[in-house]
Structure formats: structure tokens, C-alpha cells
Amino acid sequence: MKIGVLGTGVVGRTVAARLDELGHPVTIGTRDPGATLARNEPELDGLTYATWAADHRAVALATFAEAAAAAELVVNASSGLASLDVLRQAGAENLAGKVLLDISNALDFSQGFPPRMGVPDTDSVAERIQREFPDLRVVKSLNTLTASLMVHPETLPEPTSVFVSGDDAAAKATVVALLRELGHTDIIDLGDITTARGTEMIMPLWLRLMGALGSPAFNFKIVR
Amino acid sequence: MKIGVLGTGVVGRTVAARLDELGHPVTIGTRDPGATLARNEPELDGLTYATWAADHRAVALATFAEAAAAAELVVNASSGLASLDVLRQAGAENLAGKVLLDISNALDFSQGFPPRMGVPDTDSVAERIQREFPDLRVVKSLNTLTASLMVHPETLPEPTSVFVSGDDAAAKATVVALLRELGHTDIIDLGDITTARGTEMIMPLWLRLMGALGSPAFNFKIVR
């Protein structure tokens, strides 16, 4: 399945590298590919995009619009605060009818730590995207765990849970199949796109757990 | 340890019954004990207070103030929307120096389902209580699972996690010991009282999980 990953940060890179490894043709989308390749500031993984890309030659780099146009499934790996702008640049015409796997969170660190929620409790990034792009089939998932565990959940000592939220049953089935490819086994369908509020609002607890445990290498398992 | 449980609903009853069973002298506090005993409307467990109390004769009923005055540890089992009012009735002089185990959540269902958060994301019920009653040693815990699992976590197929938040280390140690008595084994100290925001904001996901799973009999396990 041709996949476009919107976002060149560590989350986008991690997901793109793993999807490439699984055999999917992957293009990463960015605002300005030339500027991304020229950037000297390393990301949280310590690597500039160019250095990372040299080790992942099969992953293409293109504009948001080109990455979306070529893709059957699009992954929103941009910050939830920037996602609407990123998707506008991708272009509604390039997104229409496609599945969007939205893995973003909207945390506003502008006032320091702990961050504010970037979206009120009556809304979510996923719903904002779905409202503005009604022809896009938005599925929220994977926003509740760190990037390395999104793509390698088997590195934890036991199976854990992930969630899907969305209005389109076929799009959710496509995402669930992709999650299984990534190694997820307990995938809980929370319901329509409004249920994404629940997973987006888990971030404050997630951040405090990372602080208490001293590591982002954990995940929620729903024991029942 | 003498314990006062503020709140006559299912949560208060469930916690009071279990603490009594464990050998603690327990008094349930209510606004007006006569009115509570005269009430004909059953609670969510299908029982009026009087019917429930007939099966739990060792659990006393008193005013909020009397229950707080007699207690070494107070459990806030009132709705988070009402908690400040309940604690004002209990009286700052009856609460000073005591440990408050705050198990409340502030969900506002006045606009229907899903509920609004009753507290903004820069605050929590626990912090509001701590600010208004600085001599009370507030510890947030147990607000992330259903009442029957608060007191019988061993009924789930495997051990799960609970969290504590608070500014007073000795008060947290008292609560942790009580949680162990209840059967909890993975108790994660998130940090100061502001970390209660994280667990209070997990409620929207909790409610959606209850809907998806068709049961409140689940809990979060932090796998790491």
C-alpha cells in the first residue's frame, strides 16, 4: 500500500522507516523538501533529516501535496497544533477518499510544563480534521504511546492495547490491518471520531508517567 | 485506623463496606443522616441507603462534620462537582492535619453524553481541595477505576496499576499502605498534587472504553 507520512520529525521518521521495512512504498511529506534536507538542526533522535535519509534511501521525500497525492493511506505525523495547516498544504483534492491515520497530539508547551491541551474538551484534533476535510476518512490511533513502541510493541514484556476512533468502518478496518502488521494484537475500537477526545486527553497522564517512570518505554494495557 | 467516608452513593458504600471488612472503624458522612435514611430512591446498586445499611450495621452514619471529626483518614467519595461544598460542610477544623484520600471525578453531564470536564485542564478537583484546605493532606488515587475494582482488584485476571498524587510524602505513604490492604500491588507515585490532572483527565477515555467493552470491569495496567 502506497503510504504518505506527513511530518519529518522523529515520529514521522520512525513510522516511515518501519512501514518501508514492512514493504510499503513510503513518501515523507514536508513543507519544502530542499529546506528539510538543508536543515542543520538535529531532531530529538540526534540526526538531521539528511543524515537520517542517507540511511533510509528507499523512503522518498516530497512536498505535503505530492506525498498525499501519491498515497493510498496518509499518516498525520505532524504536531496536532499544526495539523490543519499541514493538511491544507497537502490539499483537499489530494486527500479526498483516502484514509488518514491520525497519530497526532495537540500539546501546547508555550506556557511551559505541564502543557495545556491545544484543543478544548468538546473537540479533538481528529474531529477538527474530519470537519474540515469531510472526504478524508480519518481514523485516530497510535497517539497513546511513544513512536518506537507504535512500530515495535513487541519490545515491551507483554502485549498492550491500542485504540481506534473513526466514522468510516472500512477505513478503520484498513488501519486495524496495518496495526496488526506493526505487531499490535489488542486493538480496541472505541467508536466514532468523537471518541478520539478520550485518547487525546490521556496525554497529561502519559507525560506524568514518563516523568515518574523515567522513560517513555511504557504503554497502557486494558485488563478486563 | 478510623476512617470517614464522605458520600452515600455506590462508590462511598463500596469503599466503606470493604474498609469495614478489613477491620477499620468506618463512619459514612452525609448532609443530613435522617434524610439519607428516609430516602426512597434506590442508588445505582438498586438499594436505598436504609436497605444497604441494614446489611452493614457496623458502618455508622453521621453528618459530614461528625464523620470527619472522628476520622484519622477521610475518603472523598462525593462527586467532584460537589466536593468543595461537601468538605466545607465537614469543616476545615475537623479536617486539619488529616489525610484526605480523594477518589472523586468531576464530570459534568448537564449537557448530555459525553460529559464535559468539570475542571479546566490547568486545574483538578484535588488541587482545588488542597488550595482551599491547606491543612488537609490531599492524596488523589483510585479515581481511574470502577468502585468494585478499587476494593477488589484481584477479581481482574491479572494485576493492574493505580496512581497516587499529592504534596505530602507521609500522607502518600499512608494511602499506599491502605491501597496495599485493598489488594493493589502496582502503585505508581506520579508526583505532586498537580499530577492529579492526568488521572482526572483519563475519564473521557474510561467512559468510552466502558461503552466499547460493555462493562466497567476493566483497569489500566502500565506495562513497562
mmCIF file of N, CA, C and O in Angstrom, chain B residues 128-185:
data_model
loop_
_atom_site.group_PDB
_atom_site.id
_atom_site.type_symbol
_atom_site.label_atom_id
_atom_site.label_comp_id
_atom_site.label_asym_id
_atom_site.label_seq_id
_atom_site.Cartn_x
_atom_site.Cartn_y
_atom_site.Cartn_z
ATOM 1 N N ARG B 128 -7.946 21.896 43.746
ATOM 2 C CA ARG B 128 -8.913 22.840 44.316
ATOM 3 C C ARG B 128 -9.115 22.567 45.802
ATOM 4 O O ARG B 128 -9.183 23.488 46.612
ATOM 5 N N ILE B 129 -9.232 21.294 46.139
ATOM 6 C CA ILE B 129 -9.394 20.924 47.554
ATOM 7 C C ILE B 129 -8.155 21.344 48.343
ATOM 8 O O ILE B 129 -8.253 21.965 49.403
ATOM 9 N N GLN B 130 -6.979 21.015 47.812
ATOM 10 C CA GLN B 130 -5.739 21.332 48.539
ATOM 11 C C GLN B 130 -5.583 22.831 48.750
ATOM 12 O O GLN B 130 -5.136 23.270 49.818
ATOM 13 N N ARG B 131 -5.950 23.624 47.722
ATOM 14 C CA ARG B 131 -5.839 25.082 47.855
ATOM 15 C C ARG B 131 -6.786 25.620 48.930
ATOM 16 O O ARG B 131 -6.418 26.474 49.725
ATOM 17 N N GLU B 132 -8.028 25.100 48.946
ATOM 18 C CA GLU B 132 -8.999 25.649 49.907
ATOM 19 C C GLU B 132 -8.763 25.131 51.319
ATOM 20 O O GLU B 132 -9.120 25.812 52.288
ATOM 21 N N PHE B 133 -8.181 23.935 51.443
ATOM 22 C CA PHE B 133 -7.921 23.349 52.767
ATOM 23 C C PHE B 133 -6.431 23.035 52.887
ATOM 24 O O PHE B 133 -6.014 21.878 52.801
ATOM 25 N N PRO B 134 -5.623 24.086 53.084
ATOM 26 C CA PRO B 134 -4.161 23.871 53.065
ATOM 27 C C PRO B 134 -3.675 22.943 54.172
ATOM 28 O O PRO B 134 -2.592 22.358 54.039
ATOM 29 N N ASP B 135 -4.451 22.801 55.271
ATOM 30 C CA ASP B 135 -4.021 21.924 56.367
ATOM 31 C C ASP B 135 -4.465 20.478 56.167
ATOM 32 O O ASP B 135 -4.159 19.606 56.988
ATOM 33 N N LEU B 136 -5.206 20.226 55.127
ATOM 34 C CA LEU B 136 -5.623 18.866 54.779
ATOM 35 C C LEU B 136 -4.535 18.282 53.885
ATOM 36 O O LEU B 136 -3.972 18.973 53.045
ATOM 37 N N ARG B 137 -4.216 17.005 54.088
ATOM 38 C CA ARG B 137 -3.121 16.383 53.326
ATOM 39 C C ARG B 137 -3.740 15.523 52.225
ATOM 40 O O ARG B 137 -4.018 14.348 52.409
ATOM 41 N N VAL B 138 -3.950 16.157 51.071
ATOM 42 C CA VAL B 138 -4.742 15.545 49.993
ATOM 43 C C VAL B 138 -3.890 14.569 49.179
ATOM 44 O O VAL B 138 -2.787 14.908 48.736
ATOM 45 N N VAL B 139 -4.409 13.378 48.979
ATOM 46 C CA VAL B 139 -3.792 12.380 48.101
ATOM 47 C C VAL B 139 -4.853 11.915 47.113
ATOM 48 O O VAL B 139 -5.904 11.413 47.510
ATOM 49 N N LYS B 140 -4.581 12.114 45.840
ATOM 50 C CA LYS B 140 -5.507 11.633 44.806
ATOM 51 C C LYS B 140 -5.166 10.201 44.462
ATOM 52 O O LYS B 140 -3.997 9.865 44.216
ATOM 53 N N SER B 141 -6.158 9.344 44.417
ATOM 54 C CA SER B 141 -5.927 7.970 43.967
ATOM 55 C C SER B 141 -7.280 7.311 43.678
ATOM 56 O O SER B 141 -8.335 7.842 44.035
ATOM 57 N N LEU B 142 -7.243 6.174 43.044
ATOM 58 C CA LEU B 142 -8.397 5.286 42.831
ATOM 59 C C LEU B 142 -9.489 5.888 41.961
ATOM 60 O O LEU B 142 -10.538 5.256 41.793
ATOM 61 N N ASN B 143 -9.250 7.085 41.396
ATOM 62 C CA ASN B 143 -10.280 7.701 40.557
ATOM 63 C C ASN B 143 -10.251 7.196 39.123
ATOM 64 O O ASN B 143 -10.983 7.714 38.285
ATOM 65 N N THR B 144 -9.441 6.187 38.856
ATOM 66 C CA THR B 144 -9.283 5.700 37.477
ATOM 67 C C THR B 144 -9.898 4.324 37.249
ATOM 68 O O THR B 144 -9.672 3.721 36.197
ATOM 69 N N LEU B 145 -10.666 3.837 38.228
ATOM 70 C CA LEU B 145 -11.294 2.521 38.029
ATOM 71 C C LEU B 145 -12.620 2.456 38.781
ATOM 72 O O LEU B 145 -12.878 3.264 39.668
ATOM 73 N N THR B 146 -13.443 1.500 38.409
ATOM 74 C CA THR B 146 -14.789 1.403 38.970
ATOM 75 C C THR B 146 -14.716 0.946 40.433
ATOM 76 O O THR B 146 -13.757 0.284 40.853
ATOM 77 N N ALA B 147 -15.747 1.311 41.210
ATOM 78 C CA ALA B 147 -15.681 1.133 42.667
ATOM 79 C C ALA B 147 -15.389 -0.313 43.079
ATOM 80 O O ALA B 147 -14.585 -0.560 43.981
ATOM 81 N N SER B 148 -16.036 -1.269 42.416
ATOM 82 C CA SER B 148 -15.835 -2.660 42.838
ATOM 83 C C SER B 148 -14.386 -3.098 42.649
ATOM 84 O O SER B 148 -13.866 -3.910 43.421
ATOM 85 N N LEU B 149 -13.709 -2.537 41.634
ATOM 86 C CA LEU B 149 -12.297 -2.876 41.413
ATOM 87 C C LEU B 149 -11.357 -2.064 42.306
ATOM 88 O O LEU B 149 -10.236 -2.508 42.580
ATOM 89 N N MET B 150 -11.815 -0.907 42.772
ATOM 90 C CA MET B 150 -10.999 -0.165 43.750
ATOM 91 C C MET B 150 -10.704 -1.050 44.954
ATOM 92 O O MET B 150 -9.599 -1.020 45.498
ATOM 93 N N VAL B 151 -11.729 -1.809 45.357
ATOM 94 C CA VAL B 151 -11.629 -2.546 46.620
ATOM 95 C C VAL B 151 -11.385 -4.041 46.415
ATOM 96 O O VAL B 151 -11.077 -4.751 47.375
ATOM 97 N N HIS B 152 -11.528 -4.519 45.179
ATOM 98 C CA HIS B 152 -11.251 -5.931 44.873
ATOM 99 C C HIS B 152 -10.533 -6.037 43.528
ATOM 100 O O HIS B 152 -11.046 -6.661 42.595
ATOM 101 N N PRO B 153 -9.321 -5.470 43.436
ATOM 102 C CA PRO B 153 -8.608 -5.529 42.143
ATOM 103 C C PRO B 153 -8.265 -6.955 41.734
ATOM 104 O O PRO B 153 -8.033 -7.225 40.554
ATOM 105 N N GLU B 154 -8.249 -7.869 42.692
ATOM 106 C CA GLU B 154 -7.878 -9.255 42.388
ATOM 107 C C GLU B 154 -8.945 -9.980 41.573
ATOM 108 O O GLU B 154 -8.701 -11.095 41.094
ATOM 109 N N THR B 155 -10.109 -9.353 41.375
ATOM 110 C CA THR B 155 -11.127 -10.004 40.542
ATOM 111 C C THR B 155 -10.806 -9.865 39.054
ATOM 112 O O THR B 155 -11.423 -10.534 38.224
ATOM 113 N N LEU B 156 -9.859 -8.999 38.699
ATOM 114 C CA LEU B 156 -9.393 -8.951 37.309
ATOM 115 C C LEU B 156 -8.412 -10.092 37.075
ATOM 116 O O LEU B 156 -7.799 -10.601 38.021
ATOM 117 N N PRO B 157 -8.237 -10.508 35.822
ATOM 118 C CA PRO B 157 -7.392 -11.682 35.562
ATOM 119 C C PRO B 157 -5.904 -11.479 35.829
ATOM 120 O O PRO B 157 -5.162 -12.461 35.874
ATOM 121 N N GLU B 158 -5.464 -10.240 35.979
ATOM 122 C CA GLU B 158 -4.052 -10.020 36.299
ATOM 123 C C GLU B 158 -3.917 -8.696 37.046
ATOM 124 O O GLU B 158 -4.812 -7.858 36.994
ATOM 125 N N PRO B 159 -2.790 -8.491 37.745
ATOM 126 C CA PRO B 159 -2.598 -7.240 38.478
ATOM 127 C C PRO B 159 -2.608 -6.032 37.546
ATOM 128 O O PRO B 159 -2.087 -6.104 36.427
ATOM 129 N N THR B 160 -3.194 -4.942 38.008
ATOM 130 C CA THR B 160 -3.256 -3.707 37.228
ATOM 131 C C THR B 160 -2.633 -2.569 38.043
ATOM 132 O O THR B 160 -2.115 -2.786 39.130
ATOM 133 N N SER B 161 -2.697 -1.363 37.494
ATOM 134 C CA SER B 161 -1.991 -0.229 38.098
ATOM 135 C C SER B 161 -2.962 0.789 38.690
ATOM 136 O O SER B 161 -4.046 1.008 38.148
ATOM 137 N N VAL B 162 -2.561 1.398 39.787
ATOM 138 C CA VAL B 162 -3.236 2.593 40.297
ATOM 139 C C VAL B 162 -2.169 3.656 40.555
ATOM 140 O O VAL B 162 -0.966 3.366 40.545
ATOM 141 N N PHE B 163 -2.620 4.889 40.771
ATOM 142 C CA PHE B 163 -1.722 6.037 40.807
ATOM 143 C C PHE B 163 -1.947 6.831 42.087
ATOM 144 O O PHE B 163 -3.058 6.844 42.609
ATOM 145 N N VAL B 164 -0.910 7.486 42.594
ATOM 146 C CA VAL B 164 -1.092 8.425 43.692
ATOM 147 C C VAL B 164 -0.442 9.760 43.323
ATOM 148 O O VAL B 164 0.613 9.803 42.685
ATOM 149 N N SER B 165 -1.132 10.838 43.731
ATOM 150 C CA SER B 165 -0.658 12.207 43.506
ATOM 151 C C SER B 165 -0.843 12.969 44.804
ATOM 152 O O SER B 165 -1.931 12.926 45.389
ATOM 153 N N GLY B 166 0.167 13.702 45.237
ATOM 154 C CA GLY B 166 -0.002 14.501 46.446
ATOM 155 C C GLY B 166 1.294 15.192 46.838
ATOM 156 O O GLY B 166 2.378 14.787 46.416
ATOM 157 N N ASP B 167 1.153 16.217 47.668
ATOM 158 C CA ASP B 167 2.311 17.014 48.076
ATOM 159 C C ASP B 167 2.965 16.504 49.360
ATOM 160 O O ASP B 167 4.080 16.910 49.678
ATOM 161 N N ASP B 168 2.270 15.644 50.117
ATOM 162 C CA ASP B 168 2.733 15.235 51.449
ATOM 163 C C ASP B 168 3.177 13.765 51.393
ATOM 164 O O ASP B 168 2.355 12.856 51.217
ATOM 165 N N ALA B 169 4.480 13.548 51.538
ATOM 166 C CA ALA B 169 5.033 12.198 51.366
ATOM 167 C C ALA B 169 4.470 11.225 52.401
ATOM 168 O O ALA B 169 4.162 10.064 52.073
ATOM 169 N N ALA B 170 4.324 11.678 53.649
ATOM 170 C CA ALA B 170 3.806 10.779 54.683
ATOM 171 C C ALA B 170 2.351 10.417 54.406
ATOM 172 O O ALA B 170 1.923 9.273 54.607
ATOM 173 N N ALA B 171 1.571 11.381 53.946
ATOM 174 C CA ALA B 171 0.177 11.107 53.602
ATOM 175 C C ALA B 171 0.099 10.101 52.446
ATOM 176 O O ALA B 171 -0.728 9.179 52.447
ATOM 177 N N LYS B 172 0.998 10.264 51.469
ATOM 178 C CA LYS B 172 1.007 9.301 50.354
ATOM 179 C C LYS B 172 1.376 7.912 50.853
ATOM 180 O O LYS B 172 0.787 6.912 50.415
ATOM 181 N N ALA B 173 2.309 7.839 51.801
ATOM 182 C CA ALA B 173 2.699 6.527 52.336
ATOM 183 C C ALA B 173 1.516 5.873 53.063
ATOM 184 O O ALA B 173 1.304 4.654 52.964
ATOM 185 N N THR B 174 0.739 6.681 53.800
ATOM 186 C CA THR B 174 -0.462 6.153 54.467
ATOM 187 C C THR B 174 -1.446 5.596 53.442
ATOM 188 O O THR B 174 -2.006 4.508 53.618
ATOM 189 N N VAL B 175 -1.659 6.350 52.373
ATOM 190 C CA VAL B 175 -2.595 5.904 51.342
ATOM 191 C C VAL B 175 -2.066 4.656 50.629
ATOM 192 O O VAL B 175 -2.824 3.713 50.360
ATOM 193 N N VAL B 176 -0.771 4.647 50.340
ATOM 194 C CA VAL B 176 -0.197 3.474 49.664
ATOM 195 C C VAL B 176 -0.396 2.219 50.524
ATOM 196 O O VAL B 176 -0.753 1.145 50.012
ATOM 197 N N ALA B 177 -0.213 2.353 51.833
ATOM 198 C CA ALA B 177 -0.421 1.195 52.720
ATOM 199 C C ALA B 177 -1.882 0.731 52.659
ATOM 200 O O ALA B 177 -2.163 -0.478 52.625
ATOM 201 N N LEU B 178 -2.793 1.678 52.617
ATOM 202 C CA LEU B 178 -4.218 1.322 52.522
ATOM 203 C C LEU B 178 -4.527 0.654 51.176
ATOM 204 O O LEU B 178 -5.283 -0.322 51.103
ATOM 205 N N LEU B 179 -3.913 1.169 50.108
ATOM 206 C CA LEU B 179 -4.115 0.568 48.791
ATOM 207 C C LEU B 179 -3.612 -0.879 48.776
ATOM 208 O O LEU B 179 -4.235 -1.764 48.184
ATOM 209 N N ARG B 180 -2.509 -1.114 49.474
ATOM 210 C CA ARG B 180 -1.980 -2.492 49.535
ATOM 211 C C ARG B 180 -2.948 -3.394 50.300
ATOM 212 O O ARG B 180 -3.168 -4.546 49.921
ATOM 213 N N GLU B 181 -3.531 -2.845 51.363
ATOM 214 C CA GLU B 181 -4.546 -3.624 52.090
ATOM 215 C C GLU B 181 -5.706 -4.017 51.182
ATOM 216 O O GLU B 181 -6.295 -5.094 51.331
ATOM 217 N N LEU B 182 -6.052 -3.120 50.271
ATOM 218 C CA LEU B 182 -7.162 -3.390 49.342
ATOM 219 C C LEU B 182 -6.763 -4.381 48.255
ATOM 220 O O LEU B 182 -7.623 -4.852 47.503
ATOM 221 N N GLY B 183 -5.475 -4.672 48.147
ATOM 222 C CA GLY B 183 -5.034 -5.665 47.177
ATOM 223 C C GLY B 183 -4.261 -5.102 45.996
ATOM 224 O O GLY B 183 -3.900 -5.846 45.080
ATOM 225 N N HIS B 184 -4.013 -3.782 46.011
ATOM 226 C CA HIS B 184 -3.273 -3.194 44.895
ATOM 227 C C HIS B 184 -1.776 -3.475 45.059
ATOM 228 O O HIS B 184 -1.241 -3.371 46.162
ATOM 229 N N THR B 185 -1.132 -3.814 43.958
ATOM 230 C CA THR B 185 0.278 -4.187 44.020
ATOM 231 C C THR B 185 1.161 -3.269 43.174
ATOM 232 O O THR B 185 2.338 -3.095 43.480
#
